[in-house]
Each structure stands twice: as C-alpha cells, then as structure tokens.
C-alpha cells in the first residue's frame, strides 16, 4: 500500500505581479513545468526565472522549444524532462545540442519520453496514480535508456504493458487568454497538456493576457480549463507568450523563430541576446519595447469570432 | 456554538431576533443547521444531493462565502440561482465558474486531492465510518437493493474528510457489522492489505437524528460528541449496534436560529423538496 | 503481447432518421451504451430501441436512470453495467429493484462499479488499453462481487493497485445540442462521459437538437467534443432528451421524474405506460404529442448567452 | 500511375495542359507528388510538418476531398487558410472542425485506432521500417542529437500504416543496423517480447530521393517498387545498406503535372518554406 501526499490547499487567489509570483513560488532546485504546446508558451515567466537567476532546476516540457535553449544557456537548468529536442519546423536547439553532443559548457541530464508518454506522466501526476499504461514502446530502445519506463503484467490477458510514472512538478506555469481575479482561467485553441500539468503541480502560476470580470468567465463555464482552486497566482502579462502565440490575439513570431537557430548556434551571441533582452530588461514590458511595437503589431490577427451559445436560466416549472 | 459566531448577521434588534433560537423547527432543519456549522473554514466541498445541498447552501449564505461547491457532474464553483434538484441540475451549470470533464473531476479534482470535505449518505455505517449504500441482505439476492456506490467509494478514498448525514439512528443503520462495505474507512482499507490506501481521513463527522459523532484519529472509532436537544447519551448508546464511545464532555447541539430556518424555508428549499 | 482489433473505419457521415439508425446499428445481443450524466440522456433513442424490440442487450450506463427501468421493463436487457442503481433525487428504479430483489419476472445480470471506475472503463476502452489504475476500492467489498476489478503490482513502489478493464460497447448513443451533417457534435454544460463512450464504441449514433451549418461548428472548434470521424449516424431529434434536459434549450421535466417511481412500482402501470407512450407511438414526435405541447413549453428556459471569443485569422507577417 | 487517375481535373484543352507533365520540377516536388498520389482513398491522416504538410494539402486539393487532417496538437478536421508552419500553427485551429485535448488526441484518436495514415520523417530507417529519430552515434554522448520521438513512437505503434519521406538515400540513412531504434517496426516489437504489439502495419511506404519502397507484409521487408525518372534499380541497391529486395516489375514514378507544380508553388507553399 502507498499513500500520496495531498496537494497543498489553495487560498482564494490574489492577483499579483509576475516578478512577485516567480519570487514566491519558484525556488532553486525545483522541478518546474512550463507547458503550452507551441501555443501559449509562457515565455515571459521563463524570462523572469532567468532574471531572478534560479539554479539547478529540473525543467519539464514536452517540446522544449526556444525557452529551453534560453533557460539552459542562462544556467538555470540541471535536468531536462521532455519528449522532443528541437523546435518544430524551425530546426535545432543548439544550446541543448552543445550540452548533449559535446557537454559544453557542462553536461545536462535528460529524461526522454514520447509525447503520449509525457501526456500520461502529467495525467498520472494530476490523478495521484503511481503509473499510467501506454501502448507505445514495444521494441523501442527508449525504455532501455530510461529506467523509469517499466512494465506490469496484464492481469486480463497475456504479456506485459509498458507504464510511465507520474510527473509532479513543484511548480507549473502556464499562459492563458484570460482569467478572473480568483484564477479561473480560460483557454481556447490548442489546449495542450496544461490542465494535467496544473493539477499535477504543488504550486501553480497562471499568466494571462487579461483579467476579466467574474461574469465573463461565468457566462461560459465550459471554457474554464483551469478552475481557481488549482491556482496560486494569476499575473496579467500582455503578450506574455511572445514569440509563441495566443489564438485570437497575436500570431506566432515566425521571423523570431527562424532567427533563433543561427543565433543560438553561437554561444556568445546567445548569451548576448539574453543579456540584452532578458537580463538587461526589468520586466516583460521592457522586453517588449526591445522587440519593438511596430514588429509586435505586425503579429496581430484579424477577427474570427466564435459565435455564442446559450446556457439558459431556469423558469418556474408547471 | 452560539449565533454570535455567525458572520453577516445584521446589527441591532432585528439581528437579535433573527439570531434567536427558532421556536419551531423540524428535526431535518436541526440536522441541516448542525452540518452547515461544521463547514466553517472549509474550502472545497463535494456536495451530494438531498440534505447536503441544503447544508452547503446555508453555510455559504451564513458562514463561509469562500466555500467552493464542487459536484461530481463536473462543476466546480457553482452559483445556483435556484435550489439544485440534482448534482447535475442545469442550475448548477448556469453561471458556474467552471465545468470540466468527468475525467478531470474524478481524476484531477477528487483523486488529485483537491476536495476538503465530501458529503455522503448511507443506509448503514460502522464504528470506523465504513459505509454501506449497496444492499440490505446478501448482494446476490438482496432484501433491499440500494443505489450502490455512485461516486461514494471514490469520495471516501480521496476527500480530505467525509461528513455523513443519516436519517435513522438504530441498530439497523448503526450495526456491529455492515451487510456490505461499499465505501471503506481507512481502518478497513488498511486491514484489506490491497490497493492504494485512502489519502484522506475517511468519515470525520456523522450527523444523526439523535446527535453528532466524530472521529479524531484516522484509524480510530466514532465518538459521541453532541446530543440533540432532549436526547440523552444513554438513548444514543442504546440505539447504536456497538459499544459506542462517548466524549468526556458531551455538548448539546445548537438549535436552529430564526434566520437559519427562514433561509431554509423561504430562500433555499422553497418547494420543500428536501425539508419534508 | 496482445493485439487489439482496430476500430471500424467511418465513412463520411450521412444524416439519417433515428429509426433507420437504430435499425442499422443496434442489433440483438449487442453491448449498448446510452450515456449522458443526468444531462442529455438519449431517451428518444432508448425509446426507439424499445419500439424495434431489441433483445438480450448488455446495457451500459453510469447512472441507469428512468431509461434503464424502461428498457428493462420492455425486456430489451439481459445485463446491466453501471455504477448507480437509483434515479438521483427522484428515488428508486422499481423495475431494477424487482429484478434484483425478487428476480421478477426474471433475473438481471449486473456488473457493478463506482462512478470513477466506469469513467476509467470507458477511458481504457477509448484508448485501447487493457486496464486503467484507480485509487478507489482498497477495503471495499465491490471487488469481491466483481471479479473484473483486479490488482497489479506497483512497479515503482510497494503494494498493489486496483485496475479496471476497458469497456468497448458495440454501439454508443449520445444526444448533443448540435452537429453538422458530417457528425461533428458540440456539447456544452455537463459533458459527462460522452467523449470516452463514443471513442470506446465500434459504432456511434449521435442524436441532436439541430443540425447546423458547417461554419457554425467551425467557428468554435473547441466545443466539438465528438469529431466526425468517430460518428456513424447523426439524427435530428428535437427534444430527444426528454424527460432529461438540454442545457440552454429545455429543462429537466422534474414532474415526470417525480411521477416515475410510484408509476414504476406497479409493473402493470409501467407496461401500460410503455404501451401508450413508446410502443403506441410511431416516433419521438408522436411521443412528444402524448406528453403535450403545453407541458413541454413549460420546460423552456430563459436565455443566458455565453458571449463570444475570438479565434483570429492570420494576416501576412512583417 | 498516370495523370488520368486524377479526379477533379477540368475538361478540355486547359485541362490537358495542366495534366501534362511539368517541364521543370524539383526532386522535392517529385517526392511530394508521389506521396500525395498514395493518399487516394485514405480517410484520416496524421500530418507531420514539412513535406507531409505539402503532400496532404496537395492530395486534399486534387485527389481526395474526404481526407481528414489530424494534427498531434489536438486538431481533427483542419482547414488551414494558409500553409501551416507547424503542427500547432494558429491556422490549423481557425476554422477547424474540432480541437480536442491532447489526451483525447493521443489516447482516443491515435491510440484508439482512428488514424489511417501517419506521416513520419527519419534520419535512419532499417529493412523492416524501424526508424531512428533520436541520435547518430551513442545515446549517452551522441555525435548528433536528433529531435527524439515527439509523437513518432506513438504514431508508429498506433496508426493503420506509416508513410516515411526521407531526403537522403545512402548507407548512412539506410543502414544495416540503426544507431538507435526510436520507433520500432512490428518486426522489432515482436522480437522484443515486451509491451503491447503495435496495432497497425508499421511503415508501408518509403519515399526517397531515388524511388519508392513498400512493405506488403506486416512482418516483411521493404521492397523497391518504383524508381524515380533517370534512376536505375542498381543505383538504389547500391545506396542501400542492406541487400534490398526488388519487386518483379519496378515502375517509374509518375512525374509531377503542370497543375501539381502550380498548386505547390502558387497556392500551397507560396513562401517556399518547404519547397527549398
């Protein structure tokens, strides 16, 4: 038999500044998940972790993306838990490659999974389950380099089933389109693994494009992917996902993504970029000034409204 | 507990009147008010249907605005405009803060350890707070087929603590041995040696027509802590199918106030669905 | 090792009449799931199964509700798979009780679970997994009366974990607010276990209040809980959930629910009700006539609109 | 296969012109058109990024309006208004038929067996269609660290069949033994004796710069069925790191038509992101 530590209880949420939230909830040595599958990547929060100089983090992200190159180059990370080591169509993450291919400037520990396995690790974490079964991995060499991928006997038939263990971050940070002041957060477009990663974590920071009136949230409760009871801090950070995107608000900065691999291929240029854009700025607002208002405006999108549905309100019955 | 504990009571003479003990109240109203008082300071409550609906609504109006109502249908942060006639009533959805998938509700919210208090009913309860909601008699051919688990087995295994409201207090409902263990106490779970131990306390509080029983120790027994007005300790012991432990000092349950009864009758259960 | 039969491939969906869909896709002896957690219960489809006289079904539903009393009284069902044996606040299901307590007029086989276990059975079915782990059941007598609840050793620690097997219905039927003609179905309000039950099934029928233009669905893709590739038939059945409810369209018929237990307590009265309202009507439209337009109008709800969000549309980037 | 197979080609002289073989086309365009032709009759396609994006889009426009584009980001039934620059691009969401959770996508859509064809790339492929996307050299200290699995291991285990587009055809990319087995063939899965067998066929089709290889038998080897115009069977065999099986009759890959090239350049990849 096995008991699991209960989640920490959440007090009614207080909206706060991002720097205060990172200072309060992200500590050296923590296991930190920054999730968002290409969409809604919490870059502003990642940058603030760099500004505050966190060290020895275990960094969890299905698709590490540029934010991983940045955090690792800033020496925040000792260990990477992920299922992909590149940046989608944009190519290599050179800081990660230097660490793994040449151990420059030092090694980086890696726990490697498939995408579905990472989804299931967060799911097991959120559900306080000791493992989740998966159909993948029969014949793959991934279990051979990851002793945490194990097997159980199928009690309903023959043979074994691969299982993966829970992933329970100390802190999960996500970015959402909007929330109310208590932390009920709504997301549309690609919703990624955010709900699972939030419930799996001990502490949760949600950055949002805007805080809206309670009634906006309560008019459409099915869009609330993250209920307030799971959230410790909600921070208003407009354009907080740049250079990734926010469905309906601004598009991915594809020029930035294309610029990154050649830049990050040169360690000195990468560090200079961090000094200028992250360590050399006091806040995300200053970072955005460096990127430039005109460029940011070019990322805006035209409108495509969802239409409304009706939730109804009871009348007295006959 | 006195009416002075109640927050939000208006000041002055009217306040004194509404905080006074009600002159006529039913046993059901007494039970509901006792349950509501115990929700002070609780954060997330998994509300079942029936008397718990009334208790949670009353607590929310009088004691604890921060209480979050969670329903196993997937709703967290419900703000019903009318009394819910079921855990999946349309009024628990309209204006709610969130509706999540049942998998998220049972998996992440409940099994994930986010529910402070779960409310359960039962046909039978034993000395450690195991519950029977499955059958009276033998499962293969029951004398009475009861509703079964529903979410009860899951709530017992995962809520921080469980409150039980039970409408009978006699040897049939408080037997030495249950006809069937639907939702086991941590004591029964430990004894089985199988599966994953419950993450919470199990039953902490039982409110009956005769009094209130509590369990302080996760692996301990129910102890009589309150008798309702006019009930003696001896009556409760005789009505219980085992040698009931009794607290050193047994208090008398606070009677409902004028305001509590008014809220229950005129604002909460206006159709007398549960206040029967 | 174990191989799982693949799902049958779906052709582009054709909207059809409910009687045609039931005739085509529900066969004697099938395992049939009718899901919808109090909300969106597919009563019209259940009634059509009674009209067509299906026999020997294994009927799956978390909360059997009145529809189970009806199907069992009509002798469609040999076996019941569920996690609750009553009708919420409305009390006993007397046809079920007669079968189980007195085996009148004959026995009914039962597979009994908890709610979470049923959710996980559908999840395992939809995911083609041999089992799903659950934290419930330690010390419960439910595994003792259900040999399909088993244990596996925890490969990451000590002790065992209870697991439940997949549930893969031959047919799942659900009711939704709306769909397009291809079968992309949108649901809001309580979404229950419908997505899992649909993906777990070999064949899927979706009844809807209305079929809408493709563009209505495509304006808000996050509301599509059931993608078209999972659907075989979509049938327009207005008020198809009566006496249960459709969020935003009509409310639960609480008077009907209160009427049922005393009626169903008398086997003859129950059978007469079926003869009059179900077997004595040719379609759901006729059933609704028996219920009465005035009564049905009393179940209508006032408006509470969701508001709209923006999905955005790409502009050329700088 | 001839251009006459193509449905939707307009009639008359203009049609004849657009159905004619293009005078200038690149190797990339040849590969993309060959992949598109193989999607006739397929229902649900799990589209990766890069050349598969082009092939699926081209097939959708020319051969198979019923094809459903599924992305591992959670989108099923995408209708992108512009070419997707990633599997989670905003244009695959706007106007899509559905966006589901990643758990539903990987668990129900993919692992549930609803994907007919998965498209994968690879750095290395072996004779049975196992793929390496993890490392060149040793995993502990690789010569080249590749992207790893992403969804590839999951797609190989669960899609009905897998198409591979690979931009090199030499002993390094078609070795006798992979440096690392990221996504195993059913042959490798069976040999391991562990876990659950893949539910699909594994790799059915490999499109390379030299030709097309196919696997008819789930536990069989890749067989050369097509050579691209100007390529000999001997060249392909020499470029392959094992004794490559060759079909009794090896066909020549159809050349892109004027219309296919026009669509690729002027309507699909207007920014030449992948047509480089």
Short mmCIF file of N, CA, C and O in Angstrom, two decimals, chain A residues 156, chain B residues 72 106 133-134 139 145-155 180-183, chain C residues 31 35 37 58-64 79-86 109-122 124 130-134 136-137 140-150 162-168:
data_model
loop_
_atom_site.label_atom_id
_atom_site.label_comp_id
_atom_site.label_asym_id
_atom_site.label_seq_id
_atom_site.Cartn_x
_atom_site.Cartn_y
_atom_site.Cartn_z
N UNK A 156 -5.48 -9.18 -17.25
CA UNK A 156 -6.64 -9.64 -18.02
C UNK A 156 -6.23 -10.48 -19.22
O UNK A 156 -7.07 -10.89 -20.01
N UNK B 72 -20.02 16.18 -8.59
CA UNK B 72 -19.36 15.10 -9.32
C UNK B 72 -19.72 15.10 -10.81
O UNK B 72 -19.08 14.45 -11.62
N UNK B 106 -13.27 13.54 -11.53
CA UNK B 106 -12.95 12.39 -10.67
C UNK B 106 -11.44 12.17 -10.57
O UNK B 106 -10.94 11.78 -9.52
N UNK B 133 -23.94 1.47 1.02
CA UNK B 133 -25.02 2.06 0.21
C UNK B 133 -25.41 1.08 -0.90
O UNK B 133 -26.00 1.49 -1.89
N UNK B 134 -25.08 -0.22 -0.71
CA UNK B 134 -25.28 -1.18 -1.80
C UNK B 134 -26.52 -2.06 -1.61
O UNK B 134 -27.40 -2.08 -2.47
N UNK B 139 -25.72 -9.60 -1.33
CA UNK B 139 -25.60 -8.92 -2.62
C UNK B 139 -26.23 -9.74 -3.75
O UNK B 139 -26.85 -9.18 -4.65
N UNK B 145 -32.36 -3.56 -2.56
CA UNK B 145 -31.28 -3.10 -3.42
C UNK B 145 -31.18 -1.58 -3.27
O UNK B 145 -32.13 -0.85 -3.59
N UNK B 146 -30.02 -1.11 -2.78
CA UNK B 146 -29.78 0.31 -2.58
C UNK B 146 -29.04 0.88 -3.81
O UNK B 146 -28.71 0.12 -4.73
N UNK B 147 -28.79 2.19 -3.83
CA UNK B 147 -28.21 2.78 -5.05
C UNK B 147 -26.80 2.31 -5.43
O UNK B 147 -26.40 2.48 -6.57
N UNK B 148 -26.06 1.72 -4.50
CA UNK B 148 -24.70 1.34 -4.84
C UNK B 148 -23.72 2.46 -4.58
O UNK B 148 -24.03 3.39 -3.84
N UNK B 149 -22.56 2.39 -5.21
CA UNK B 149 -21.52 3.38 -4.92
C UNK B 149 -21.83 4.74 -5.49
O UNK B 149 -21.73 5.75 -4.81
N UNK B 150 -22.23 4.82 -6.77
CA UNK B 150 -22.13 6.13 -7.41
C UNK B 150 -20.70 6.60 -7.22
O UNK B 150 -19.76 5.81 -7.36
N UNK B 151 -20.52 7.84 -6.81
CA UNK B 151 -19.17 8.33 -6.55
C UNK B 151 -18.70 8.09 -5.13
O UNK B 151 -17.59 8.47 -4.77
N UNK B 152 -19.53 7.44 -4.27
CA UNK B 152 -19.22 7.39 -2.83
C UNK B 152 -17.89 6.71 -2.53
O UNK B 152 -17.09 7.20 -1.73
N UNK B 153 -17.64 5.57 -3.17
CA UNK B 153 -16.39 4.85 -2.90
C UNK B 153 -15.19 5.71 -3.28
O UNK B 153 -14.15 5.70 -2.60
N UNK B 154 -15.34 6.46 -4.37
CA UNK B 154 -14.26 7.34 -4.83
C UNK B 154 -14.08 8.53 -3.89
O UNK B 154 -12.96 8.96 -3.61
N UNK B 155 -15.18 9.07 -3.40
CA UNK B 155 -15.11 10.22 -2.49
C UNK B 155 -14.48 9.80 -1.17
O UNK B 155 -13.60 10.47 -0.64
N UNK B 180 -22.77 -4.90 3.77
CA UNK B 180 -21.88 -4.79 2.61
C UNK B 180 -21.04 -3.53 2.80
O UNK B 180 -21.56 -2.48 3.17
N UNK B 181 -19.72 -3.64 2.58
CA UNK B 181 -18.85 -2.46 2.69
C UNK B 181 -18.71 -1.85 1.30
O UNK B 181 -17.95 -2.32 0.47
N UNK B 182 -19.46 -0.78 1.06
CA UNK B 182 -19.35 -0.08 -0.23
C UNK B 182 -18.15 0.85 -0.20
O UNK B 182 -17.28 0.80 -1.08
N UNK B 183 -18.13 1.72 0.83
CA UNK B 183 -17.11 2.76 0.93
C UNK B 183 -16.36 2.58 2.24
O UNK B 183 -16.87 2.91 3.31
N UNK C 31 -23.79 -5.02 -26.94
CA UNK C 31 -23.48 -4.21 -25.77
C UNK C 31 -23.71 -2.76 -26.17
O UNK C 31 -23.06 -2.26 -27.08
N UNK C 35 -25.16 7.16 -22.96
CA UNK C 35 -24.57 7.96 -21.89
C UNK C 35 -25.05 9.41 -21.93
O UNK C 35 -25.67 9.86 -22.89
N UNK C 37 -24.77 12.31 -18.36
CA UNK C 37 -24.84 12.29 -16.90
C UNK C 37 -25.95 13.24 -16.43
O UNK C 37 -25.71 14.45 -16.28
N UNK C 58 -26.70 -6.00 -23.52
CA UNK C 58 -25.96 -5.62 -22.32
C UNK C 58 -26.00 -4.10 -22.30
O UNK C 58 -25.50 -3.45 -23.22
N UNK C 59 -26.65 -3.56 -21.29
CA UNK C 59 -26.92 -2.12 -21.26
C UNK C 59 -25.93 -1.44 -20.31
O UNK C 59 -25.85 -1.80 -19.13
N UNK C 60 -25.18 -0.46 -20.84
CA UNK C 60 -24.15 0.22 -20.06
C UNK C 60 -24.54 1.68 -19.84
O UNK C 60 -24.86 2.40 -20.80
N UNK C 61 -24.50 2.10 -18.61
CA UNK C 61 -24.81 3.49 -18.26
C UNK C 61 -24.35 3.73 -16.84
O UNK C 61 -24.66 2.95 -15.95
N UNK C 62 -23.58 4.81 -16.59
CA UNK C 62 -23.12 5.07 -15.23
C UNK C 62 -24.30 5.12 -14.28
O UNK C 62 -24.32 4.44 -13.26
N UNK C 63 -25.28 5.97 -14.61
CA UNK C 63 -26.46 6.15 -13.77
C UNK C 63 -27.68 5.71 -14.57
O UNK C 63 -28.19 6.48 -15.37
N UNK C 64 -28.14 4.49 -14.36
CA UNK C 64 -29.15 3.92 -15.27
C UNK C 64 -30.36 4.82 -15.51
O UNK C 64 -30.83 4.91 -16.63
N UNK C 79 -28.44 -7.75 -19.23
CA UNK C 79 -27.29 -7.49 -18.36
C UNK C 79 -27.12 -5.98 -18.23
O UNK C 79 -27.22 -5.26 -19.22
N UNK C 80 -26.83 -5.54 -17.01
CA UNK C 80 -26.70 -4.11 -16.73
C UNK C 80 -25.29 -3.84 -16.20
O UNK C 80 -24.85 -4.48 -15.26
N UNK C 81 -24.60 -2.88 -16.81
CA UNK C 81 -23.25 -2.48 -16.38
C UNK C 81 -23.36 -1.03 -15.93
O UNK C 81 -23.65 -0.16 -16.75
N UNK C 82 -23.14 -0.78 -14.63
CA UNK C 82 -23.39 0.58 -14.14
C UNK C 82 -22.72 0.82 -12.80
O UNK C 82 -22.09 -0.06 -12.23
N UNK C 83 -22.89 2.05 -12.30
CA UNK C 83 -22.29 2.42 -11.02
C UNK C 83 -23.31 3.05 -10.07
O UNK C 83 -22.93 3.60 -9.05
N UNK C 84 -24.59 2.99 -10.41
CA UNK C 84 -25.62 3.58 -9.56
C UNK C 84 -26.91 2.89 -9.91
O UNK C 84 -27.14 2.55 -11.07
N UNK C 85 -27.76 2.68 -8.92
CA UNK C 85 -28.98 1.92 -9.16
C UNK C 85 -30.21 2.69 -8.73
O UNK C 85 -31.20 2.11 -8.29
N UNK C 86 -30.16 4.01 -8.83
CA UNK C 86 -31.32 4.81 -8.47
C UNK C 86 -31.37 6.00 -9.41
O UNK C 86 -30.56 6.12 -10.31
N UNK C 109 -28.65 -9.84 -14.86
CA UNK C 109 -27.22 -9.88 -14.52
C UNK C 109 -26.71 -8.45 -14.34
O UNK C 109 -27.15 -7.54 -15.05
N UNK C 110 -25.79 -8.27 -13.39
CA UNK C 110 -25.30 -6.94 -13.05
C UNK C 110 -23.78 -6.94 -12.95
O UNK C 110 -23.21 -7.84 -12.35
N UNK C 111 -23.15 -5.95 -13.55
CA UNK C 111 -21.72 -5.67 -13.29
C UNK C 111 -21.65 -4.31 -12.63
O UNK C 111 -22.03 -3.31 -13.22
N UNK C 112 -21.12 -4.30 -11.39
CA UNK C 112 -21.23 -3.10 -10.55
C UNK C 112 -19.87 -2.44 -10.34
O UNK C 112 -18.90 -3.12 -10.00
N UNK C 113 -19.82 -1.11 -10.51
CA UNK C 113 -18.59 -0.33 -10.35
C UNK C 113 -18.88 0.93 -9.54
O UNK C 113 -20.02 1.16 -9.15
N UNK C 114 -17.86 1.73 -9.32
CA UNK C 114 -18.06 3.10 -8.83
C UNK C 114 -18.08 4.03 -10.05
O UNK C 114 -17.67 3.65 -11.15
N UNK C 115 -18.52 5.28 -9.84
CA UNK C 115 -18.54 6.24 -10.95
C UNK C 115 -17.16 6.39 -11.59
O UNK C 115 -17.03 6.35 -12.81
N UNK C 116 -16.16 6.64 -10.76
CA UNK C 116 -14.83 6.86 -11.34
C UNK C 116 -14.37 5.62 -12.10
O UNK C 116 -13.76 5.72 -13.17
N UNK C 117 -14.69 4.45 -11.57
CA UNK C 117 -14.31 3.21 -12.26
C UNK C 117 -14.99 3.11 -13.62
O UNK C 117 -14.37 2.69 -14.61
N UNK C 118 -16.26 3.51 -13.70
CA UNK C 118 -16.94 3.48 -15.00
C UNK C 118 -16.31 4.49 -15.97
O UNK C 118 -16.11 4.18 -17.15
N UNK C 119 -15.99 5.68 -15.48
CA UNK C 119 -15.30 6.66 -16.34
C UNK C 119 -14.01 6.05 -16.89
O UNK C 119 -13.71 6.15 -18.08
N UNK C 120 -13.27 5.39 -16.01
CA UNK C 120 -11.99 4.82 -16.43
C UNK C 120 -12.17 3.62 -17.35
O UNK C 120 -11.32 3.37 -18.21
N UNK C 121 -13.26 2.87 -17.19
CA UNK C 121 -13.51 1.76 -18.11
C UNK C 121 -13.73 2.29 -19.52
O UNK C 121 -13.20 1.75 -20.49
N UNK C 122 -14.53 3.34 -19.65
CA UNK C 122 -14.72 3.94 -20.98
C UNK C 122 -13.39 4.52 -21.49
O UNK C 122 -13.08 4.43 -22.67
N UNK C 124 -10.35 3.55 -20.80
CA UNK C 124 -9.50 2.44 -21.26
C UNK C 124 -10.01 1.90 -22.59
O UNK C 124 -9.23 1.59 -23.50
N UNK C 130 -5.48 -2.22 -21.96
CA UNK C 130 -6.02 -3.41 -21.30
C UNK C 130 -6.58 -3.13 -19.92
O UNK C 130 -7.35 -3.94 -19.40
N UNK C 131 -6.21 -2.00 -19.31
CA UNK C 131 -6.73 -1.67 -17.97
C UNK C 131 -6.40 -0.23 -17.64
O UNK C 131 -5.53 0.39 -18.29
N UNK C 132 -7.07 0.29 -16.63
CA UNK C 132 -6.74 1.59 -16.05
C UNK C 132 -6.65 1.44 -14.54
O UNK C 132 -7.52 0.84 -13.92
N UNK C 133 -5.61 2.05 -13.94
CA UNK C 133 -5.48 2.02 -12.48
C UNK C 133 -6.41 3.04 -11.81
O UNK C 133 -6.80 4.03 -12.42
N UNK C 134 -6.74 2.77 -10.55
CA UNK C 134 -7.65 3.63 -9.79
C UNK C 134 -7.26 3.56 -8.31
O UNK C 134 -6.81 2.51 -7.83
N UNK C 136 -9.41 3.99 -5.84
CA UNK C 136 -10.53 3.51 -5.04
C UNK C 136 -10.40 2.01 -4.76
O UNK C 136 -9.52 1.34 -5.30
N UNK C 137 -11.30 1.50 -3.92
CA UNK C 137 -11.58 0.07 -3.71
C UNK C 137 -10.77 -0.62 -2.61
O UNK C 137 -11.13 -1.73 -2.21
N UNK C 140 -12.93 -2.05 0.08
CA UNK C 140 -14.34 -2.15 -0.35
C UNK C 140 -14.67 -3.60 -0.71
O UNK C 140 -13.80 -4.36 -1.14
N UNK C 141 -15.94 -3.96 -0.56
CA UNK C 141 -16.36 -5.31 -0.97
C UNK C 141 -16.76 -5.36 -2.44
O UNK C 141 -17.14 -6.42 -2.94
N UNK C 142 -16.70 -4.23 -3.14
CA UNK C 142 -17.08 -4.25 -4.55
C UNK C 142 -16.18 -5.18 -5.37
O UNK C 142 -16.69 -5.98 -6.17
N UNK C 143 -14.84 -5.15 -5.20
CA UNK C 143 -14.03 -6.12 -5.96
C UNK C 143 -14.42 -7.58 -5.66
O UNK C 143 -14.26 -8.45 -6.51
N UNK C 144 -14.95 -7.82 -4.46
CA UNK C 144 -15.35 -9.17 -4.11
C UNK C 144 -16.56 -9.67 -4.89
O UNK C 144 -16.71 -10.88 -5.09
N UNK C 145 -17.42 -8.77 -5.33
CA UNK C 145 -18.59 -9.19 -6.13
C UNK C 145 -18.38 -8.89 -7.61
O UNK C 145 -19.28 -9.10 -8.42
N UNK C 146 -17.21 -8.38 -7.97
CA UNK C 146 -16.92 -8.09 -9.37
C UNK C 146 -15.52 -8.56 -9.71
O UNK C 146 -14.55 -7.83 -9.50
N UNK C 147 -15.40 -9.77 -10.24
CA UNK C 147 -14.06 -10.33 -10.49
C UNK C 147 -13.29 -9.60 -11.59
O UNK C 147 -12.10 -9.87 -11.78
N UNK C 148 -13.94 -8.66 -12.28
CA UNK C 148 -13.23 -7.89 -13.31
C UNK C 148 -12.45 -6.72 -12.73
O UNK C 148 -11.73 -6.04 -13.45
N UNK C 149 -12.65 -6.44 -11.44
CA UNK C 149 -11.79 -5.45 -10.78
C UNK C 149 -10.61 -6.22 -10.21
O UNK C 149 -10.78 -7.08 -9.35
N UNK C 150 -9.42 -5.96 -10.73
CA UNK C 150 -8.26 -6.78 -10.38
C UNK C 150 -7.14 -5.91 -9.83
O UNK C 150 -7.29 -4.71 -9.66
N UNK C 162 -5.45 -1.31 -7.63
CA UNK C 162 -6.62 -1.85 -8.32
C UNK C 162 -6.69 -1.31 -9.76
O UNK C 162 -6.30 -0.16 -10.02
N UNK C 163 -7.15 -2.16 -10.65
CA UNK C 163 -7.33 -1.76 -12.04
C UNK C 163 -8.70 -2.23 -12.52
O UNK C 163 -9.26 -3.19 -11.98
N UNK C 164 -9.22 -1.52 -13.52
CA UNK C 164 -10.49 -1.91 -14.14
C UNK C 164 -10.25 -2.12 -15.63
O UNK C 164 -9.37 -1.50 -16.22
N UNK C 165 -11.05 -3.02 -16.24
CA UNK C 165 -10.83 -3.36 -17.64
C UNK C 165 -11.54 -2.38 -18.58
O UNK C 165 -12.44 -1.67 -18.16
N UNK C 166 -11.16 -2.37 -19.86
CA UNK C 166 -11.83 -1.49 -20.82
C UNK C 166 -13.28 -1.87 -21.02
O UNK C 166 -13.66 -3.04 -20.89
N UNK C 167 -14.10 -0.89 -21.32
CA UNK C 167 -15.48 -1.14 -21.74
C UNK C 167 -15.59 -0.66 -23.18
O UNK C 167 -15.39 0.52 -23.46
N UNK C 168 -15.86 -1.59 -24.08
CA UNK C 168 -15.96 -1.27 -25.51
C UNK C 168 -17.34 -1.68 -26.02
O UNK C 168 -17.54 -2.81 -26.47
#
